[in-house]
Amino acid sequence: MNIQLNNRVCLVTGGDRGIGRSIVQSLAASGGVVAFFYRTHEDFAGELEKEVAATGGRARAFQADVTDEAAVGEAVRTIHDEMGPIEILINNAGVNRDRSFAKMTTEEWDDVIAVNLRGTFLVTKAVLPNLIEAGWGRIVNISSIVGQRGNFGQANYAASKAGLLGMTKALAV
């Protein structure tokens, strides 16, 4: 990334692995002060904190399940109090529970919608006062082409990502 974040406070959900991990590294390398959520992989989160620190960046892990409104609110308040108001939010946390629609369970449907769509709603809602306080902000929601085109065995995932695309458009106007 060829941008300078000049110590802007960033929050990345699902930041401990995969795409989220790369986002955390890029934001920190660009001068961001990065907080990131992880749900269960404390070891990955700790490794990432050390990797970022070794390159001169700043990143801090917070255990928070994006589907838990109280946990999200508490983590966002802690980030605000200890790091400053969040100015950049990257909603990256996501799961899939792929199965043909005929065999998909209600639990599989609900899990994917809860993390991918409701989680984005909860985190964005909690962070919004920070953006207003800072007088500047950006929200980036990580979606998928599956939200536009669908894919066999991914009705729950496609619905969650289509909903996320709609929410993103609604927030942008």
PDB file of N, CA and C in Angstrom, residues 1-6 25-32:
ATOM      1  N   MET A   1       0.838  -1.178   0.000  1.00  0.00           N
ATOM      2  CA  MET A   1       0.000   0.000   0.000  1.00  0.00           C
ATOM      3  C   MET A   1       0.880   1.237   0.000  1.00  0.00           C
ATOM      4  N   ASN A   2       0.557   2.177  -0.807  1.00  0.00           N
ATOM      5  CA  ASN A   2       1.313   3.411  -0.892  1.00  0.00           C
ATOM      6  C   ASN A   2       0.519   4.558  -0.280  1.00  0.00           C
ATOM      7  N   ILE A   3       0.115   4.366   0.963  1.00  0.00           N
ATOM      8  CA  ILE A   3      -0.612   5.411   1.678  1.00  0.00           C
ATOM      9  C   ILE A   3       0.028   5.591   3.046  1.00  0.00           C
ATOM     10  N   GLN A   4      -0.185   6.725   3.639  1.00  0.00           N
ATOM     11  CA  GLN A   4       0.304   6.978   4.985  1.00  0.00           C
ATOM     12  C   GLN A   4      -0.890   7.244   5.887  1.00  0.00           C
ATOM     13  N   LEU A   5      -1.039   6.421   6.884  1.00  0.00           N
ATOM     14  CA  LEU A   5      -2.191   6.542   7.774  1.00  0.00           C
ATOM     15  C   LEU A   5      -1.923   7.462   8.959  1.00  0.00           C
ATOM     16  N   ASN A   6      -0.674   7.839   9.168  1.00  0.00           N
ATOM     17  CA  ASN A   6      -0.331   8.848  10.175  1.00  0.00           C
ATOM     18  C   ASN A   6      -0.988   8.602  11.526  1.00  0.00           C
ATOM     19  N   GLN A  25      -1.404  -6.357   8.686  1.00  0.00           N
ATOM     20  CA  GLN A  25      -0.001  -6.094   8.355  1.00  0.00           C
ATOM     21  C   GLN A  25       0.141  -4.866   7.456  1.00  0.00           C
ATOM     22  N   SER A  26      -0.716  -4.748   6.457  1.00  0.00           N
ATOM     23  CA  SER A  26      -0.644  -3.616   5.522  1.00  0.00           C
ATOM     24  C   SER A  26      -0.969  -2.292   6.202  1.00  0.00           C
ATOM     25  N   LEU A  27      -2.009  -2.282   7.026  1.00  0.00           N
ATOM     26  CA  LEU A  27      -2.376  -1.049   7.725  1.00  0.00           C
ATOM     27  C   LEU A  27      -1.262  -0.611   8.673  1.00  0.00           C
ATOM     28  N   ALA A  28      -0.692  -1.563   9.406  1.00  0.00           N
ATOM     29  CA  ALA A  28       0.394  -1.241  10.337  1.00  0.00           C
ATOM     30  C   ALA A  28       1.625  -0.745   9.582  1.00  0.00           C
ATOM     31  N   ALA A  29       1.949  -1.374   8.461  1.00  0.00           N
ATOM     32  CA  ALA A  29       3.101  -0.955   7.651  1.00  0.00           C
ATOM     33  C   ALA A  29       2.895   0.438   7.061  1.00  0.00           C
ATOM     34  N   SER A  30       1.637   0.837   6.938  1.00  0.00           N
ATOM     35  CA  SER A  30       1.312   2.156   6.382  1.00  0.00           C
ATOM     36  C   SER A  30       1.154   3.219   7.460  1.00  0.00           C
ATOM     37  N   GLY A  31       1.510   2.878   8.695  1.00  0.00           N
ATOM     38  CA  GLY A  31       1.475   3.863   9.767  1.00  0.00           C
ATOM     39  C   GLY A  31       0.205   3.902  10.577  1.00  0.00           C
ATOM     40  N   GLY A  32      -0.668   2.921  10.393  1.00  0.00           N
ATOM     41  CA  GLY A  32      -1.879   2.853  11.200  1.00  0.00           C
ATOM     42  C   GLY A  32      -1.605   2.250  12.565  1.00  0.00           C
TER      43      GLY A  32
END
